[in-house]
mmCIF file of C-alpha atoms in Angstrom:
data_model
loop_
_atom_site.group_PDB
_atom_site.id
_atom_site.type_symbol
_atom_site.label_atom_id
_atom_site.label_comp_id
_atom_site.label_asym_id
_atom_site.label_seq_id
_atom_site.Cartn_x
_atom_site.Cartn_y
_atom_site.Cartn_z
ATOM 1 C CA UNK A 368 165.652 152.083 42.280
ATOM 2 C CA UNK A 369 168.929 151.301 44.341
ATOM 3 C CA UNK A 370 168.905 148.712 46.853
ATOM 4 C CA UNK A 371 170.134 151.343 49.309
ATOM 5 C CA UNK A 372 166.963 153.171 49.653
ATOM 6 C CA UNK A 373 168.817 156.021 47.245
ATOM 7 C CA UNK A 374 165.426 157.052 44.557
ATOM 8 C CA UNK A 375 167.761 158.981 42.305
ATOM 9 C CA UNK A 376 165.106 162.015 42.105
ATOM 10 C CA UNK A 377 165.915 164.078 44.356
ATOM 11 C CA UNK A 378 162.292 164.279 45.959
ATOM 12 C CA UNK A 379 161.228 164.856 49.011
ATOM 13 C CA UNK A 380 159.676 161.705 51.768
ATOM 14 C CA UNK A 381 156.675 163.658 51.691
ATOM 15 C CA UNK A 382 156.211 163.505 47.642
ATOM 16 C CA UNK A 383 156.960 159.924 47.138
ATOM 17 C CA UNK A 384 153.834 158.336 48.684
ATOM 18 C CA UNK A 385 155.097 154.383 47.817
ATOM 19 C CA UNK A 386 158.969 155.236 49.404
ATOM 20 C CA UNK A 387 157.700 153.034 52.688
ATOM 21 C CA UNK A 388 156.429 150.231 50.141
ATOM 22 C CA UNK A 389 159.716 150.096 48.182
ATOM 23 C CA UNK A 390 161.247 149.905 51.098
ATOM 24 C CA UNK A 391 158.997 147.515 53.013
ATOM 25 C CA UNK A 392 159.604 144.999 50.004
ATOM 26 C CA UNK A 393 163.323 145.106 49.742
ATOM 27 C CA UNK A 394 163.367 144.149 53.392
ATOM 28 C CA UNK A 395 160.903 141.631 53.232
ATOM 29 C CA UNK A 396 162.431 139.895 50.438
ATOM 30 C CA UNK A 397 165.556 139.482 52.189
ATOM 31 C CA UNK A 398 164.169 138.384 55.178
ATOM 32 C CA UNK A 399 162.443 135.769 52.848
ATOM 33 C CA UNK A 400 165.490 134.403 51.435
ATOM 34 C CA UNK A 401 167.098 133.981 54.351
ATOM 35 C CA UNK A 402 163.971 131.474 55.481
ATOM 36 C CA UNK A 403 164.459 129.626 52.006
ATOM 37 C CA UNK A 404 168.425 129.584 52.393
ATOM 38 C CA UNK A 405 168.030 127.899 55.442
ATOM 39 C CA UNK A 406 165.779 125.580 54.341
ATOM 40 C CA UNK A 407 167.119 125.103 51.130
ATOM 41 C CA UNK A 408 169.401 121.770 52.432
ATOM 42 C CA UNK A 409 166.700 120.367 55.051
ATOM 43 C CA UNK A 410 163.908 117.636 54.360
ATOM 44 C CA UNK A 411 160.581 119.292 52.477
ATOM 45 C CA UNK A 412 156.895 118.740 52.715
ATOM 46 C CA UNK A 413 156.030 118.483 49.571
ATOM 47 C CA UNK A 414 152.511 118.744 47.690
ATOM 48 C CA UNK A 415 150.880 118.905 44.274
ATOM 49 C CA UNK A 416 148.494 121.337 43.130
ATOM 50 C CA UNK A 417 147.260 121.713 39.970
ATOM 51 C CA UNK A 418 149.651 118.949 38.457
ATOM 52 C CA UNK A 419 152.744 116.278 39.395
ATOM 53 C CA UNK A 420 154.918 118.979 37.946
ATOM 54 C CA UNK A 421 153.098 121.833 40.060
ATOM 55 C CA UNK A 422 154.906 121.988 43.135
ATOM 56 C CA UNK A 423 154.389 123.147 47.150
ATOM 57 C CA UNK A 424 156.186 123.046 49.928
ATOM 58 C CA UNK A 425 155.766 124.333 53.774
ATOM 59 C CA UNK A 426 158.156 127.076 52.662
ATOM 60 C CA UNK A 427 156.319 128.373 50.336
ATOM 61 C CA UNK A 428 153.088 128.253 52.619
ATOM 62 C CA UNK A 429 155.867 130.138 55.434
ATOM 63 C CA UNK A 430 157.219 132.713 53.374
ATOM 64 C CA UNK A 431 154.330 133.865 51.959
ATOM 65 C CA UNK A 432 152.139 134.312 55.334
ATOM 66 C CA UNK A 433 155.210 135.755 56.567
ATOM 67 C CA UNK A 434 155.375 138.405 53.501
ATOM 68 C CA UNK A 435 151.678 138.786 53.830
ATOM 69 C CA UNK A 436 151.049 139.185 57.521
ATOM 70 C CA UNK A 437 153.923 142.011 57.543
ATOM 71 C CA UNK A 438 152.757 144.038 54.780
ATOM 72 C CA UNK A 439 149.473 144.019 55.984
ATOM 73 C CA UNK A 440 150.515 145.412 59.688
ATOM 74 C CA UNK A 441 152.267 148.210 57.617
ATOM 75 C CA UNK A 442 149.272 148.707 55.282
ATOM 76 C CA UNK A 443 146.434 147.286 55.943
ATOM 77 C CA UNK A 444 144.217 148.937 53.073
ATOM 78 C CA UNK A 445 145.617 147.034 50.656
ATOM 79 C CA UNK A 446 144.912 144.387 48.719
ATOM 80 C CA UNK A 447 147.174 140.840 48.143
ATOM 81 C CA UNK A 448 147.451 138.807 45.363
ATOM 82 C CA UNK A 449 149.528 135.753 46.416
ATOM 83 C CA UNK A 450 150.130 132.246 44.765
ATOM 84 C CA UNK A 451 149.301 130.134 47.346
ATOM 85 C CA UNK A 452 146.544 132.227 48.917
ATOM 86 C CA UNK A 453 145.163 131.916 44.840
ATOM 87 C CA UNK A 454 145.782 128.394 45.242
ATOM 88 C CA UNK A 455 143.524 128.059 48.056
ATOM 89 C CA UNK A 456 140.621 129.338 46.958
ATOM 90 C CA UNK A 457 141.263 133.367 46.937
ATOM 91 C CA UNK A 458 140.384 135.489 44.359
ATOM 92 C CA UNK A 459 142.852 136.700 41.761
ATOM 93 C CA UNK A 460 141.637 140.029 41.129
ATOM 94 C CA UNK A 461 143.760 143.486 40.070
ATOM 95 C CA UNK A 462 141.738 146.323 41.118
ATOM 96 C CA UNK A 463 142.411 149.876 41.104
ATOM 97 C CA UNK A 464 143.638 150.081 45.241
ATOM 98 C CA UNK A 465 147.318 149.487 45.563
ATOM 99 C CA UNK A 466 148.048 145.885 44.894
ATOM 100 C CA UNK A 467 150.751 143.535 45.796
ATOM 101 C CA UNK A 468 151.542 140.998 43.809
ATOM 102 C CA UNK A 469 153.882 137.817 45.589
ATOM 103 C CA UNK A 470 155.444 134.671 44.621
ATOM 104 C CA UNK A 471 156.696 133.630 48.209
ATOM 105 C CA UNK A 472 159.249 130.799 46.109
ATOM 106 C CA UNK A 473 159.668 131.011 42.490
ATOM 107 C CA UNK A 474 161.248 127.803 41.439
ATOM 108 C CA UNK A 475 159.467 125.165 44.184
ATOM 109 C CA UNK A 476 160.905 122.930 41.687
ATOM 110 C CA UNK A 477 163.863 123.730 42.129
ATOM 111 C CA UNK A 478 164.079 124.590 45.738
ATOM 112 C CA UNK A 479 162.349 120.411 46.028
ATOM 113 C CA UNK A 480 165.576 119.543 43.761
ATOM 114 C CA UNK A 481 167.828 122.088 45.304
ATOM 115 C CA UNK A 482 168.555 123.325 42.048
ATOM 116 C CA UNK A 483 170.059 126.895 43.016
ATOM 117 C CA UNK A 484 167.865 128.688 40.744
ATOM 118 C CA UNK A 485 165.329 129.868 43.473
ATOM 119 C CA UNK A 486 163.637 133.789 44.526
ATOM 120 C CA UNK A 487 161.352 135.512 45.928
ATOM 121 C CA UNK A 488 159.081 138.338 44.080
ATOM 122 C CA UNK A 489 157.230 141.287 45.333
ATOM 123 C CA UNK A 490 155.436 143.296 42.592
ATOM 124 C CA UNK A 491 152.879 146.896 43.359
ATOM 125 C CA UNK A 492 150.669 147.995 41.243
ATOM 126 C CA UNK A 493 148.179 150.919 41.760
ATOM 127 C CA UNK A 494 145.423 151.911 38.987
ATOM 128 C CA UNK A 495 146.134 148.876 37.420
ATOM 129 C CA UNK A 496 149.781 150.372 36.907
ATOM 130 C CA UNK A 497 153.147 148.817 37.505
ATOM 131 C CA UNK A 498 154.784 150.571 40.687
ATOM 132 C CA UNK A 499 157.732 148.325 41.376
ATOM 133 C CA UNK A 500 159.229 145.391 41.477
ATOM 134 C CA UNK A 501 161.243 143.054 43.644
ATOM 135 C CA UNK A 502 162.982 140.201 43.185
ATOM 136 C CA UNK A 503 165.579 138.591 45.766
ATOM 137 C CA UNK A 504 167.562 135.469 43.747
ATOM 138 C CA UNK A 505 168.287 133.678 47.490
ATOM 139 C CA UNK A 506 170.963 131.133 47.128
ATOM 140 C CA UNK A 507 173.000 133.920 44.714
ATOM 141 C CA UNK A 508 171.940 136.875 47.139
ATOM 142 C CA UNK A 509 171.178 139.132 43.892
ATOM 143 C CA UNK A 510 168.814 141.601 44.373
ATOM 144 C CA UNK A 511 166.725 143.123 41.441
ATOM 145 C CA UNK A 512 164.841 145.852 41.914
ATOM 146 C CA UNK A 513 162.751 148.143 39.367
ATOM 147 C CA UNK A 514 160.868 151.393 39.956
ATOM 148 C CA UNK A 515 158.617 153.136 36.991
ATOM 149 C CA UNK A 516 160.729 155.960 35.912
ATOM 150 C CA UNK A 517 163.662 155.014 37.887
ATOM 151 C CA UNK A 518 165.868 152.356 36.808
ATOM 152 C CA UNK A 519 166.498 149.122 37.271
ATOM 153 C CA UNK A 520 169.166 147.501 39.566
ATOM 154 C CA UNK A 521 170.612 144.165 40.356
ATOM 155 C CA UNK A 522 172.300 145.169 44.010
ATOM 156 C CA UNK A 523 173.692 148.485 43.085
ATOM 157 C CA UNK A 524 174.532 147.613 39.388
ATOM 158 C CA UNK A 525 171.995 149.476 36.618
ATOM 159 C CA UNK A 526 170.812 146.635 34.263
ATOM 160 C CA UNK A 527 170.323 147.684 30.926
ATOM 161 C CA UNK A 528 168.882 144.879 28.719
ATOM 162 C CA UNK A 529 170.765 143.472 25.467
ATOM 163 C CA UNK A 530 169.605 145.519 21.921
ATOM 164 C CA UNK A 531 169.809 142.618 19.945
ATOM 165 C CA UNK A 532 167.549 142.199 17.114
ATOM 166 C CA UNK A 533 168.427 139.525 14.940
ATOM 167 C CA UNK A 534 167.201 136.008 16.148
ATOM 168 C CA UNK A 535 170.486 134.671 14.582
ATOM 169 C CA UNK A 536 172.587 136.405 17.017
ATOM 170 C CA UNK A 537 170.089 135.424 19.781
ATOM 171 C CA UNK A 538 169.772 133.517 23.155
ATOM 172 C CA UNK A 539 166.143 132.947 24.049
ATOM 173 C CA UNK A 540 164.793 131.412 27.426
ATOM 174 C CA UNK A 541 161.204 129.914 28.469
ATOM 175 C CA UNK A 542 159.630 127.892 30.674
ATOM 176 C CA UNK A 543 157.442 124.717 30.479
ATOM 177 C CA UNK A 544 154.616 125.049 32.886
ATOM 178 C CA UNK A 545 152.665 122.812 34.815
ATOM 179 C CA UNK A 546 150.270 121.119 32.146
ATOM 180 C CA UNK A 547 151.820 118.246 30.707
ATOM 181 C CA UNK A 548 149.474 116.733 28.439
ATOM 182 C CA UNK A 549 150.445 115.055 24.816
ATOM 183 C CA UNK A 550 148.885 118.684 23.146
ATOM 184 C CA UNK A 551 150.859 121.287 25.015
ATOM 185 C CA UNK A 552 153.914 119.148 25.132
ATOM 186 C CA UNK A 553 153.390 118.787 21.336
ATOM 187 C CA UNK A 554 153.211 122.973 21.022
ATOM 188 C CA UNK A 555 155.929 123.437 23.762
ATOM 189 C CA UNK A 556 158.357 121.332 21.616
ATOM 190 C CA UNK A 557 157.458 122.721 18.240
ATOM 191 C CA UNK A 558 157.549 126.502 19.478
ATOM 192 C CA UNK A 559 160.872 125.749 20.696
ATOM 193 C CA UNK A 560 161.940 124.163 17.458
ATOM 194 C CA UNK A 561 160.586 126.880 14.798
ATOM 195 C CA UNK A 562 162.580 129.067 16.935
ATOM 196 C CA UNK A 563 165.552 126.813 16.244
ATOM 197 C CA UNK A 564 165.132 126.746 12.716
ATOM 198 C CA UNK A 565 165.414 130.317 12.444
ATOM 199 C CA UNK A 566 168.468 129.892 13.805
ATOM 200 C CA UNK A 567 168.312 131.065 17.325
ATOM 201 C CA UNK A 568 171.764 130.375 19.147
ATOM 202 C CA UNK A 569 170.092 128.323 21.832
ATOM 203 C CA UNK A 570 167.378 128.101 24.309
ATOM 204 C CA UNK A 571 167.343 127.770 27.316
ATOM 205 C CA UNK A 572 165.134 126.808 30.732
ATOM 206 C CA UNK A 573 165.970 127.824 34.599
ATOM 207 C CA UNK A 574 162.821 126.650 36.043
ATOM 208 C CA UNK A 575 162.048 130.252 37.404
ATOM 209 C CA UNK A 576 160.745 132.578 35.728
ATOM 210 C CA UNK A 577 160.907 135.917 37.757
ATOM 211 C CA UNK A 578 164.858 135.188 37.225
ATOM 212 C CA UNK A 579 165.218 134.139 33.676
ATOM 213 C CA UNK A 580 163.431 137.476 33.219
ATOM 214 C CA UNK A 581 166.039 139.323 35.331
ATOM 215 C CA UNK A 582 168.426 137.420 33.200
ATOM 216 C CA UNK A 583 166.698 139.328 30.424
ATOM 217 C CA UNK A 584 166.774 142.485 32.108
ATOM 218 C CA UNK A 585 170.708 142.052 32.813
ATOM 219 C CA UNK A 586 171.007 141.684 28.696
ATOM 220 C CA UNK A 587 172.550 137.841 29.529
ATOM 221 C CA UNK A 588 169.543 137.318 27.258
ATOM 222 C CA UNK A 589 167.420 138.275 24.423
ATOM 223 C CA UNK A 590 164.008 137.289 24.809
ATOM 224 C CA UNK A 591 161.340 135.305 26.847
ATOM 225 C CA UNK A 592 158.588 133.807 26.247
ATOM 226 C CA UNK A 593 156.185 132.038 27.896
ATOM 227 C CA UNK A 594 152.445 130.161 28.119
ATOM 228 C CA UNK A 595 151.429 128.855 31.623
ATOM 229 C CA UNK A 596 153.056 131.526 33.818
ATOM 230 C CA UNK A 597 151.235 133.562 36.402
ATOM 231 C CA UNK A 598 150.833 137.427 37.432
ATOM 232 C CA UNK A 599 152.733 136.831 40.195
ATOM 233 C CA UNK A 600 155.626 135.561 37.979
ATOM 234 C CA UNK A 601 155.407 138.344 35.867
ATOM 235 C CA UNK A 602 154.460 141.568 37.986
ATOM 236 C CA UNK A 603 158.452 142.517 39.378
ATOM 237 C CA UNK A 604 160.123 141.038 36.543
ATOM 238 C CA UNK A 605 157.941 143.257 33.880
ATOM 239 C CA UNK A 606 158.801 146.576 36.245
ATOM 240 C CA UNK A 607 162.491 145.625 36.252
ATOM 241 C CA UNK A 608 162.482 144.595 32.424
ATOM 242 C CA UNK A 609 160.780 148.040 31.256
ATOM 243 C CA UNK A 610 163.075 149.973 33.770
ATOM 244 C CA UNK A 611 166.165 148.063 31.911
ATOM 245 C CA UNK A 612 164.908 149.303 28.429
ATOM 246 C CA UNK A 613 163.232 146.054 27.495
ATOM 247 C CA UNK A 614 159.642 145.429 26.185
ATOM 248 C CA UNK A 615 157.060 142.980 27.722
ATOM 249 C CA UNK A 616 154.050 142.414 25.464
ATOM 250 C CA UNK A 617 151.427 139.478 24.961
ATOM 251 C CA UNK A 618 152.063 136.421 22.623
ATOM 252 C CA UNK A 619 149.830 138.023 20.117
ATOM 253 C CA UNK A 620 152.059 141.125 19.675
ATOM 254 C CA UNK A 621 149.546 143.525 21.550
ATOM 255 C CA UNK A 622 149.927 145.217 25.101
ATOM 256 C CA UNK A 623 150.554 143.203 28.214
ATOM 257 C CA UNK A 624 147.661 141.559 30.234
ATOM 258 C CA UNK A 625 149.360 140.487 33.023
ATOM 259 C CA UNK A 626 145.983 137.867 34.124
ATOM 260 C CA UNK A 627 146.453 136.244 30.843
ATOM 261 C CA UNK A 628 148.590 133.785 31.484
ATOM 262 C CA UNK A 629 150.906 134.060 28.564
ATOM 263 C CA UNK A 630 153.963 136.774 27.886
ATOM 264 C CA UNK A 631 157.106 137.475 25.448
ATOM 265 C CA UNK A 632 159.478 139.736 27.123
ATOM 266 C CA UNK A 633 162.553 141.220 25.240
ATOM 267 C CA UNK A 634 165.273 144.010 24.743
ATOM 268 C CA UNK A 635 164.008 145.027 21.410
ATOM 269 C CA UNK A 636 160.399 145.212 19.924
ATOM 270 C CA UNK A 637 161.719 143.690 16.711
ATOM 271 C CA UNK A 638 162.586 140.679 18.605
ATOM 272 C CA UNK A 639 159.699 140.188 20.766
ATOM 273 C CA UNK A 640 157.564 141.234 17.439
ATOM 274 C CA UNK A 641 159.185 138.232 15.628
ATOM 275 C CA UNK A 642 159.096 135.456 18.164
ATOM 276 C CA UNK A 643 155.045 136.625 18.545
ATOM 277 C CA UNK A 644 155.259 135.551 14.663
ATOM 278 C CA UNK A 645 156.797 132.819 14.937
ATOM 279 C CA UNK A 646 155.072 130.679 17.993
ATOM 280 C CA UNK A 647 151.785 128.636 18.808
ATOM 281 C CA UNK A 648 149.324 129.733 21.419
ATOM 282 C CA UNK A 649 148.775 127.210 24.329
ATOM 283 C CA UNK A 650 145.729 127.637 25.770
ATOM 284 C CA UNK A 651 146.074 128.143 29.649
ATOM 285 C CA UNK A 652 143.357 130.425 30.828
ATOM 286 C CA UNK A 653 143.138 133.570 33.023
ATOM 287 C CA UNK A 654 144.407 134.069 36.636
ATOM 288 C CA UNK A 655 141.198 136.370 37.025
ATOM 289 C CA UNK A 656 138.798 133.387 36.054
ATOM 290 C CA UNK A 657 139.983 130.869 38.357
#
């Protein structure tokens, strides 16, 4: 899916019912990061939710109305699944209508900091199926976009993830989460470490998901993996991953569930079926039971 609008199947408006969608998102995610560039230097408000480490800020509260409100002027039959919304009480439920799935400001931490590793993500799903995914890195103005059975771009570039199989020759990159507890910083550290001693080449945390996972997509890495992450970090990025040749699976080696919390994402199944071998489960839940 190009940036430009340009599908790269030759079809007809009228036989690509989610054209307006795809196109809806781009926009909207660049009129997000404009909101979080611009805010980016100023004073925050900032709040905790379900930890210290779990961040919010009036941006995120902004960006995300704003996101919401216009999609659902354009299409007002569908449903929203939004961090903050989730946050606040709303259910986190994927259902069979067409879906979107938003993280307003991926990397609050960051964005708080003013760390430069900050985006925006719009995922779709319909049926329970991937549709597309967005993902706008703001302060690098990188756009990543992924359509099923049409590519994956960052701005007009094709990404094509790395085919790397050997852990040895590997560069792997996680995240932490928000629970900070003596257990899951105990299982954190030693995931991190078996993967060492088997020799990985290094790994490595942004502090944003959705773009460590472009990263992945881009082949700048090898693998990903993950406990304590949410659908709406993982619905674009797994479109845009797939779409770049990659393979997202759960931590247990199976298929995807994208409410479970938990994900290893990859350019090869070898590697993603070895780092499944190699690391602990920490136990985090399910977005749909909250």
């Amino acid at each position: 899916m190009k940036p430009s609008g340009e599908q790269g199947t030759g079809a007809a408006p009228g036989d690509d019912p989610w054209k307006e969608c795809v196109e809806a998102a781009v926009q909207l995610a660049l009129r997000a990061g404009q909101v979080i560039r611009k805010a980016f230097t100023e004073e925050k408000q900032v709040s905790t939710k379900t930890s210290a480490a779990d961040l919010v800020t009036e941006t995120d509260h902004f960006v995300e109305n704003l996101i919401v409100s216009s999609l659902k002027e354009k299409f007002p039959s569908h449903r929203f699944i939004a961090e903050e919304a989730t946050a606040a009480g709303s259910k986190c439920i994927l259902s069979a209508s067409p879906t979107w799935i938003i993280d307003p400001v991926d990397g609050t931490c960051n964005f708080v900091h003013r760390f430069p590793t900050v985006a925006v993500s719009i995922g779709f799903a319909v049926n329970h199926e991937l549709e597309f995914g967005v993902i706008y890195h703001c302060t690098e103005e990188r756009l990543y976009t992924g359509r099923r059975g049409q590519g994956a771009y960052c701005n007009d570039k094709r990404l094509q993830v790395s085919k790397v199989t050997d852990i040895s020759k590997a560069l792997i990159l996680t995240e932490i989460g928000a629970k900070r507890d003596p257990e899951t910083l105990k299982l954190f550290l030693s995931n991190m470490e078996r993967l060492l001693r088997a020799q990985a080449h290094g790994i490595r945390v942004i502090g944003s998901a959705t773009l460590a996972l472009c990263h992945l997509a881009s082949g700048a890495a090898d693998a990903y993996y993950q406990f304590g992450l949410h659908c709406w970090d993982l619905a674009a990025a797994t479109v845009i991953i797939r779409e770049a040749g990659g393979v997202v699976i759960d931590t247990s080696g199976g298929p995807l569930d994208l409410m479970s919390c938990r994900v290893i994402a990859a350019g090869t199944q070898e590697m993603a079926a070895f780092i499944a071998q190699q690391i602990q489960t920490i136990h985090y839940g399910r977005d749909d039971e909250s």
